[in-house]
XYZ file of C-alpha atoms in Angstrom:
569
model
C -24.955 5.929 8.130
C -23.443 6.275 4.650
C -25.959 7.417 2.068
C -28.308 8.991 4.620
C -28.424 12.762 5.167
C -27.807 13.768 8.801
C -27.504 17.104 10.550
C -24.232 15.841 12.043
C -22.731 15.326 8.586
C -23.584 18.848 7.442
C -22.289 20.284 10.725
C -18.958 18.531 10.195
C -18.775 19.796 6.629
C -19.571 23.360 7.724
C -16.905 23.203 10.441
C -14.353 22.009 7.884
C -15.253 24.746 5.412
C -14.923 27.373 8.146
C -11.246 26.475 8.729
C -10.280 25.750 5.111
C -7.939 28.448 3.666
C -8.286 27.103 0.115
C -11.123 28.724 -1.894
C -11.143 25.873 -4.405
C -11.896 23.132 -1.875
C -14.247 25.410 0.096
C -16.331 26.087 -3.010
C -16.261 22.419 -3.953
C -17.645 21.379 -0.557
C -20.254 24.129 -0.494
C -21.495 22.984 -3.907
C -21.769 19.400 -2.677
C -23.734 20.512 0.385
C -26.218 22.443 -1.742
C -26.624 19.490 -4.107
C -27.003 16.997 -1.261
C -29.569 19.144 0.527
C -31.447 19.415 -2.786
C -31.738 15.640 -2.959
C -28.674 14.502 -4.903
C -27.731 11.029 -3.681
C -24.428 11.212 -5.568
C -23.424 14.406 -3.745
C -24.485 12.924 -0.404
C -22.471 9.762 -1.008
C -19.484 11.927 -1.970
C -19.736 13.862 1.298
C -19.926 10.631 3.288
C -16.860 9.318 1.459
C -14.954 12.455 2.422
C -16.154 12.846 6.016
C -17.015 9.425 7.456
C -13.310 8.647 7.862
C -9.959 10.373 7.360
C -6.744 9.611 5.522
C -4.691 7.534 7.935
C -1.185 8.689 8.728
C 1.131 5.683 8.542
C 4.747 4.765 7.852
C 4.245 6.036 4.290
C 2.839 9.308 5.641
C -0.248 10.506 3.795
C -1.349 10.040 0.211
C -4.640 10.634 -1.554
C -6.656 12.646 -4.049
C -6.682 16.435 -3.718
C -10.158 17.519 -2.613
C -11.973 18.856 0.438
C -12.605 16.801 3.561
C -10.572 14.750 6.058
C -10.423 11.716 3.734
C -8.695 13.704 0.986
C -5.437 15.654 0.584
C -5.937 19.386 1.179
C -4.584 22.344 3.117
C -6.554 21.551 6.268
C -5.329 17.967 6.439
C -1.750 19.046 5.692
C -1.940 21.746 8.380
C -3.101 19.154 10.899
C -0.280 16.828 9.854
C 2.348 19.572 10.074
C 1.192 20.759 13.498
C 0.908 17.196 14.773
C 4.378 16.297 13.531
C 5.725 19.489 15.117
C 4.269 18.398 18.473
C 5.920 14.992 18.066
C 9.302 16.611 17.357
C 8.983 18.977 20.314
C 8.101 16.035 22.566
C 11.092 13.994 21.396
C 13.868 16.580 21.262
C 15.573 17.337 24.555
C 17.846 20.270 25.197
C 17.676 21.783 21.722
C 15.231 23.204 19.234
C 14.013 20.519 16.817
C 14.509 21.178 13.124
C 12.944 20.059 9.865
C 13.789 20.416 6.183
C 10.867 20.484 3.746
C 10.854 19.629 0.047
C 8.230 19.487 -2.666
C 7.789 18.269 -6.231
C 5.849 19.647 -9.210
C 2.408 18.235 -8.428
C -0.661 20.337 -7.873
C -0.457 22.160 -4.509
C 2.939 20.675 -3.597
C 4.454 24.134 -3.152
C 1.405 25.323 -1.176
C 1.483 22.316 1.157
C 5.228 22.791 1.668
C 4.918 26.476 2.564
C 2.023 25.722 4.916
C 4.218 23.133 6.602
C 7.115 25.559 6.959
C 4.910 28.297 8.439
C 3.178 25.965 10.878
C 6.397 24.263 11.952
C 8.027 27.620 12.553
C 4.927 28.844 14.367
C 5.079 25.827 16.659
C 8.691 26.530 17.613
C 10.444 24.148 15.234
C 13.327 25.435 13.110
C 11.936 25.057 9.579
C 14.063 24.996 6.414
C 12.368 24.975 3.004
C 14.241 23.780 -0.085
C 14.620 26.696 -2.527
C 12.491 25.219 -5.324
C 10.795 22.025 -6.406
C 13.313 19.187 -6.289
C 13.500 15.391 -6.446
C 12.661 13.365 -3.354
C 16.262 12.045 -3.078
C 17.530 15.622 -2.620
C 15.201 16.034 0.358
C 16.336 12.697 1.805
C 19.945 13.829 1.314
C 19.242 17.204 2.938
C 18.024 15.601 6.175
C 21.503 14.197 6.800
C 23.471 16.950 5.093
C 21.865 19.706 7.167
C 21.878 17.628 10.342
C 18.201 18.309 11.056
C 15.798 16.335 13.234
C 13.414 15.456 10.439
C 12.338 15.900 6.848
C 9.038 16.268 5.019
C 8.610 15.651 1.294
C 5.397 16.726 -0.390
C 4.924 14.263 -3.239
C 2.651 11.487 -4.455
C 5.497 9.909 -6.431
C 3.959 8.093 -9.412
C 0.309 8.244 -8.336
C -2.436 9.623 -10.630
C -2.294 13.364 -11.446
C -4.829 14.569 -8.870
C -3.091 12.858 -5.964
C -0.601 14.320 -3.544
C 1.149 13.044 -0.452
C 3.278 13.733 2.591
C 6.375 11.636 3.375
C 8.229 11.917 6.672
C 11.885 11.216 7.453
C 13.835 11.266 10.725
C 17.424 12.381 11.242
C 19.829 11.568 14.057
C 20.128 7.853 14.735
C 17.626 7.196 11.908
C 20.144 8.625 9.390
C 17.463 10.217 7.236
C 15.351 7.095 6.721
C 11.584 7.159 6.477
C 9.674 6.533 9.673
C 8.703 3.044 10.871
C 6.319 1.811 13.558
C 5.617 2.818 16.278
C 6.652 6.362 15.329
C 3.831 6.595 12.786
C 1.230 5.855 15.468
C 2.745 8.429 17.811
C 2.660 11.118 15.119
C -0.873 10.086 14.128
C -2.006 10.557 17.713
C -0.622 14.120 17.758
C -2.356 14.845 14.451
C -5.697 13.712 15.877
C -5.134 16.015 18.871
C -4.686 18.937 16.484
C -7.792 17.898 14.540
C -9.960 18.492 17.595
C -9.607 22.234 17.006
C -9.494 24.552 13.988
C -6.335 24.917 11.929
C -7.225 28.602 11.642
C -6.201 28.925 15.297
C -2.759 27.367 14.838
C 0.165 29.802 15.117
C 2.022 30.498 11.878
C 5.321 32.226 11.272
C 6.820 33.421 8.017
C 10.326 33.459 9.482
C 11.298 30.016 8.238
C 14.622 29.549 6.433
C 15.295 28.859 2.773
C 17.972 26.209 2.265
C 21.049 27.370 0.348
C 21.611 26.309 -3.255
C 24.649 24.408 -2.014
C 22.367 21.609 -0.746
C 21.483 20.541 -4.284
C 25.065 21.079 -5.458
C 26.423 18.872 -2.672
C 23.899 16.188 -3.627
C 24.990 16.465 -7.263
C 28.662 16.123 -6.355
C 28.074 13.117 -4.093
C 25.849 11.404 -6.663
C 28.216 11.986 -9.578
C 30.908 10.286 -7.470
C 28.902 7.040 -7.704
C 30.458 6.672 -11.179
C 33.816 4.969 -10.627
C 34.853 3.371 -13.911
C 38.106 4.479 -15.488
C 36.721 3.771 -18.968
C 35.695 6.690 -21.202
C 32.319 7.703 -19.805
C 30.792 9.160 -22.938
C 30.791 5.858 -24.839
C 27.184 4.921 -24.043
C 24.301 6.817 -25.645
C 20.984 7.004 -23.864
C 17.565 8.616 -23.890
C 16.167 10.159 -20.721
C 12.657 10.987 -19.546
C 11.559 12.718 -16.354
C 7.962 11.482 -16.853
C 6.677 15.074 -16.432
C 8.405 15.190 -13.051
C 11.228 17.028 -11.327
C 14.201 14.793 -12.106
C 15.766 16.415 -15.152
C 17.355 19.583 -13.731
C 19.242 17.613 -11.095
C 19.905 14.486 -13.161
C 21.323 16.503 -16.046
C 23.910 18.089 -13.767
C 24.802 14.724 -12.239
C 25.244 13.088 -15.653
C 27.346 15.992 -16.897
C 29.550 16.072 -13.812
C 30.060 12.301 -14.023
C 31.226 12.700 -17.634
C 28.457 10.756 -19.344
C 27.268 11.572 -22.838
C 24.549 14.211 -23.104
C 21.307 12.231 -23.199
C 18.670 12.480 -25.877
C 15.728 13.875 -23.928
C 12.089 12.945 -24.314
C 11.164 16.588 -24.843
C 7.426 16.260 -24.250
C 8.045 14.779 -20.777
C 11.145 16.633 -19.622
C 9.586 19.547 -17.699
C 7.378 19.302 -14.605
C 3.677 19.221 -15.484
C 1.111 18.293 -12.828
C -1.364 17.229 -15.535
C 0.988 14.487 -16.839
C -0.538 14.972 -20.314
C 1.312 12.280 -22.302
C 0.770 9.311 -19.963
C -2.374 7.657 -18.645
C -0.549 6.869 -15.394
C 2.834 8.480 -14.572
C 4.533 5.267 -13.516
C 7.223 3.729 -15.755
C 5.987 0.264 -14.734
C 2.575 0.887 -16.318
C 1.922 -0.325 -19.886
C 2.376 2.518 -22.366
C 4.092 4.887 -19.940
C 7.437 4.563 -21.732
C 6.089 4.571 -25.304
C 7.397 8.091 -25.997
C 10.763 7.106 -24.548
C 10.982 4.140 -26.882
C 9.979 6.276 -29.865
C 12.666 8.818 -29.005
C 15.224 6.061 -28.462
C 14.425 4.401 -31.807
C 14.767 7.663 -33.687
C 18.132 8.354 -32.073
C 19.374 4.745 -32.074
C 20.612 4.928 -28.483
C 22.088 2.157 -26.356
C 19.814 2.591 -23.338
C 16.642 4.249 -22.114
C 16.697 5.814 -18.639
C 13.448 6.906 -16.977
C 12.777 8.461 -13.606
C 9.316 8.572 -12.101
C 7.857 12.039 -11.331
C 9.705 12.578 -8.033
C 12.834 10.767 -9.324
C 13.142 8.215 -6.548
C 12.585 5.302 -8.946
C 14.515 4.194 -12.032
C 13.376 2.301 -15.114
C 15.875 0.984 -17.656
C 15.274 -0.364 -21.167
C 17.700 -2.064 -23.521
C 17.529 -2.624 -27.294
C 15.522 -5.718 -28.197
C 14.735 -6.529 -31.807
C 12.093 -9.044 -30.773
C 9.969 -6.306 -29.212
C 7.773 -4.183 -31.464
C 8.991 -1.032 -29.717
C 12.624 -1.940 -30.362
C 13.374 -1.844 -26.623
C 12.605 -3.974 -23.582
C 12.134 -2.493 -20.140
C 14.098 -4.485 -17.623
C 12.275 -5.608 -14.523
C 13.169 -4.142 -11.160
C 14.567 -7.526 -10.193
C 16.880 -7.587 -13.231
C 18.244 -4.100 -12.543
C 18.532 -4.894 -8.832
C 20.536 -8.028 -9.566
C 22.939 -6.177 -11.876
C 23.470 -3.277 -9.481
C 23.855 -5.688 -6.577
C 26.536 -7.579 -8.506
C 28.269 -4.279 -9.238
C 28.171 -3.370 -5.518
C 29.625 -6.758 -4.581
C 32.443 -6.357 -7.114
C 33.294 -2.916 -5.734
C 33.258 -4.236 -2.175
C 35.493 -7.123 -3.211
C 37.943 -4.736 -4.860
C 38.092 -2.717 -1.645
C 39.091 -5.853 0.292
C 42.593 -5.770 -1.149
C 44.137 -7.942 1.569
C 42.135 -10.995 0.540
C 39.731 -10.793 3.466
C 36.003 -11.120 2.949
C 34.349 -7.969 1.601
C 32.546 -5.947 4.249
C 28.905 -5.017 4.107
C 25.423 -6.280 3.399
C 23.149 -6.542 0.409
C 19.453 -6.162 1.205
C 16.123 -6.389 -0.548
C 12.487 -6.672 0.393
C 10.998 -10.131 0.917
C 8.989 -9.830 -2.310
C 12.065 -9.087 -4.413
C 14.108 -11.674 -6.295
C 16.322 -14.141 -4.389
C 18.992 -13.356 -6.993
C 20.564 -10.809 -4.640
C 21.061 -13.438 -1.955
C 22.955 -15.561 -4.500
C 25.294 -12.628 -5.145
C 25.829 -12.053 -1.423
C 26.638 -15.727 -0.858
C 29.115 -15.807 -3.754
C 30.980 -12.749 -2.451
C 30.768 -13.683 1.253
C 28.704 -10.601 1.989
C 25.949 -10.433 4.561
C 22.396 -10.562 3.251
C 19.248 -9.078 4.774
C 15.699 -9.533 3.603
C 13.322 -6.897 4.895
C 9.674 -6.008 4.850
C 8.430 -4.106 1.814
C 9.466 -0.458 1.654
C 12.719 1.451 1.817
C 11.969 2.478 5.369
C 13.028 -1.110 6.102
C 15.624 -1.705 3.364
C 17.530 1.432 4.359
C 17.903 0.189 7.931
C 19.729 -3.047 7.086
C 22.933 -3.205 9.186
C 26.107 -2.634 7.176
C 24.145 -1.846 4.011
C 26.136 -1.262 0.823
C 23.273 -1.824 -1.630
C 19.546 -2.409 -1.388
C 16.614 -2.686 -3.746
C 13.020 -3.704 -4.148
C 11.328 -5.009 -7.250
C 9.133 -1.918 -7.731
C 12.040 -0.055 -9.442
C 13.621 1.213 -6.217
C 17.394 1.117 -5.621
C 19.705 2.408 -2.910
C 23.258 2.486 -4.257
C 24.953 5.017 -1.952
C 23.661 4.579 1.612
C 26.297 6.897 3.035
C 24.664 9.732 1.074
C 20.931 8.938 0.849
C 19.012 6.447 3.005
C 16.116 6.047 0.619
C 15.536 4.817 -2.890
C 17.117 7.201 -5.362
C 16.453 7.039 -9.092
C 19.198 9.507 -9.990
C 22.066 7.805 -8.169
C 20.774 4.446 -9.429
C 20.820 5.790 -12.997
C 24.397 6.951 -12.398
C 25.410 3.491 -11.192
C 23.689 1.818 -14.138
C 25.337 4.152 -16.650
C 28.672 3.554 -14.938
C 28.170 -0.187 -15.335
C 27.116 0.184 -18.978
C 30.192 2.322 -19.651
C 32.588 -0.219 -18.163
C 30.893 -2.984 -20.164
C 31.143 -0.949 -23.386
C 34.905 -0.676 -22.875
C 34.954 -4.490 -23.059
C 32.710 -4.566 -26.128
C 29.755 -5.806 -24.083
C 26.249 -4.530 -23.291
C 23.849 -4.552 -20.367
C 21.989 -7.410 -22.082
C 25.282 -9.333 -22.236
C 25.736 -8.727 -18.509
C 22.321 -10.232 -17.794
C 23.447 -13.395 -19.594
C 26.704 -13.347 -17.657
C 24.710 -13.090 -14.431
C 22.635 -16.130 -15.419
C 25.777 -18.071 -16.271
C 27.461 -17.328 -12.950
C 24.577 -17.289 -10.483
C 21.743 -19.028 -12.334
C 18.768 -17.627 -14.186
C 16.174 -16.054 -11.890
C 12.661 -15.617 -13.269
C 9.944 -13.625 -11.557
C 6.315 -12.764 -12.033
C 3.703 -10.819 -10.110
C -0.023 -11.449 -10.242
C -2.761 -9.477 -8.543
C -6.312 -10.265 -7.596
C -8.393 -7.088 -7.533
C -11.428 -7.155 -5.253
C -14.435 -4.917 -4.702
C -14.811 -5.984 -1.084
C -11.657 -5.889 1.057
C -13.028 -8.712 3.198
C -12.348 -11.015 0.237
C -8.623 -10.508 0.778
C -8.964 -11.336 4.478
C -10.898 -14.473 3.518
C -8.221 -15.665 1.076
C -5.392 -15.028 3.558
C -7.338 -16.818 6.322
C -8.012 -19.757 4.013
C -4.345 -20.084 3.075
C -3.441 -20.073 6.756
C -6.086 -22.556 7.886
C -5.757 -24.917 4.909
C -2.214 -24.515 3.590
C -1.501 -26.189 0.236
C 0.615 -29.332 0.237
C 1.616 -28.686 -3.366
C 1.315 -26.046 -6.061
C 0.671 -27.826 -9.329
C 3.085 -30.744 -9.408
C 5.624 -29.213 -7.014
C 5.477 -30.019 -3.324
C 5.430 -27.305 -0.667
C 8.419 -27.547 1.670
C 7.278 -25.002 4.254
C 5.123 -21.931 4.723
C 6.438 -19.020 6.773
C 3.739 -16.831 8.291
C 5.009 -13.330 9.032
C 1.881 -12.082 10.812
C 3.562 -12.323 14.222
C 7.041 -11.614 12.924
C 9.526 -14.155 11.584
C 13.189 -14.255 12.497
C 14.409 -10.656 12.337
C 11.342 -9.544 10.368
C 8.697 -7.492 12.202
C 5.052 -8.613 12.028
C 3.433 -8.258 8.608
C 0.470 -9.799 6.809
C 2.645 -11.894 4.500
C 2.883 -15.602 3.688
C 6.068 -17.097 2.221
C 5.550 -20.419 0.456
C 8.733 -22.418 -0.240
C 8.714 -25.310 -2.695
C 10.722 -28.470 -3.255
C 12.474 -27.163 -6.378
C 13.675 -23.986 -4.643
C 10.895 -21.810 -6.029
C 9.035 -19.346 -3.847
C 5.680 -17.588 -3.688
C 5.029 -14.525 -1.521
C 1.417 -13.554 -0.798
C 0.355 -10.253 0.759
C -2.412 -7.663 0.573
C -1.500 -4.472 -1.269
C -0.837 -1.571 1.037
C -2.344 1.000 -1.345
C -4.932 -0.746 -3.541
C -7.777 -3.279 -3.122
C -5.592 -6.122 -4.365
C -4.070 -9.347 -3.164
C -0.543 -9.545 -4.561
C 1.469 -12.677 -5.259
C 5.159 -12.579 -6.119
C 6.541 -15.706 -7.786
C 10.233 -16.533 -8.127
C 12.058 -19.520 -9.569
C 15.590 -20.174 -10.752
C 17.741 -22.692 -12.588
C 21.497 -23.213 -12.737
C 21.490 -26.283 -14.970
C 22.420 -26.225 -18.649
C 23.101 -23.301 -20.946
C 21.799 -19.801 -20.290
C 18.963 -20.444 -22.727
C 18.083 -23.719 -20.976
C 18.228 -22.065 -17.565
C 15.933 -19.291 -18.804
C 13.460 -21.788 -20.235
C 13.374 -23.905 -17.071
C 12.971 -21.000 -14.636
C 10.380 -19.253 -16.791
C 8.329 -22.450 -17.108
C 8.409 -22.933 -13.334
C 7.148 -19.410 -12.744
C 4.345 -19.838 -15.270
C 3.233 -23.114 -13.681
C 3.252 -21.587 -10.198
C 1.286 -18.568 -11.389
C -1.388 -20.855 -12.846
C -1.498 -22.885 -9.629
C -1.874 -19.783 -7.455
C -4.654 -18.412 -9.637
C -6.505 -21.700 -9.269
C -5.870 -21.876 -5.530
C -7.187 -18.358 -4.863
C -10.071 -18.415 -7.372
C -13.624 -17.972 -6.133
């Protein structure tokens, strides 16, 4: 039992240490054992936290803090994952040798985990190809399709805290380079657990894996630069760029240059990869304060836009000048950027339908993202798909031409990359800004134009953090057993429960509350944190843009207050 010293616990720790090739995590565990055996309750609790369970392999792969033990990210756990995934690929590839391309970012141990994966994959009989250096996640996602391999592995923890790392898995072939979905995750997890019954020291390794040619990145750069399609002068918009201490700059710079955009003003302190992320408390552009240096740089240079990638460059944040904000700039929400890029995609599709027929293709977003994209799809006679949260689902929408989710993820070129891509999204946004500048307009003007044509869509997200995960189960059960008839003064029209699937949506622990005035509340447990998340959306298409904004914003605020009251206690 947790907190109690047992011989079994120390035996498990000793067995782990014996197979661990990393001296840092071996020493760390040995120190904890000595301290625990000397009576330290803190050390004993730490050992139980690391060894009473293990990091679960799911559709998002693995992600956790770097430390020793099966419930942390380390070389033993990665070796088990690599060998288990190799067994899955060998089981599911008939008549040919399975293949995998492996990428890594600039986080602590990313290169080590990637090389371990390549050696173990090759040792297991899988053709392993390692990208030639640290690169953005979108380049790895691109490489899966470009190289025609069976699968891809990206070693990254995206925008997690500095001491975290992770392991993302993609499938080629009929999956087109998308991330895995159920039940594949469970099948891979089962193979990993088989491997974990033995010692990773006994797994065969081979150093004969391949190194991908430099042309992979260059082909990605060429395809991504081609996202820019405006005929207007492309150097008319000035912008600041930050890589958030990640790996985006080298690739993004070449894309921007090839597309003909102006040379950005860089946030110098954040431009190079640094696993310590020294200038931000949390390397996520959504977090308060994360873009402060970007805004300072932008103010000094007087630029038109701020462009930020997260550390592995699969997300994009955009800020526009705003004199009402103390920083001088306002970061747009993911829903605002998604709406603008979705409108751009619809316009391009409409232009392609030169014979007057309906444009072909689908717009897609996750169920917790703004309904604004559906309004665009309806106006342009495009198909619309809402999906479960995550680009593993968004990327699989039939006929997809554009997809997004509110957490700063955008897929603008599905024929090139079937995952969110912060560099191609930045290219599309800069392309839009350039075409607007040729008309004497700005991105902020385009947001007003969107509200005038489609209505103003307001959104908010509130979270309830808990110390006991059972509290979330209790709240969800209560909402299901005693559904609200109204939220504040607005009646509830219907509640869709996705736990057993709904329409084309697979099962998920999500409630969708629809209200009489067209507003919507989505409720779901967080997949990564001890939080219950609520996503609130409302819109208005009556009156001026200012009146529409005021009405929709007031509706969201009232619904947020009602949901806080409903879920309190």
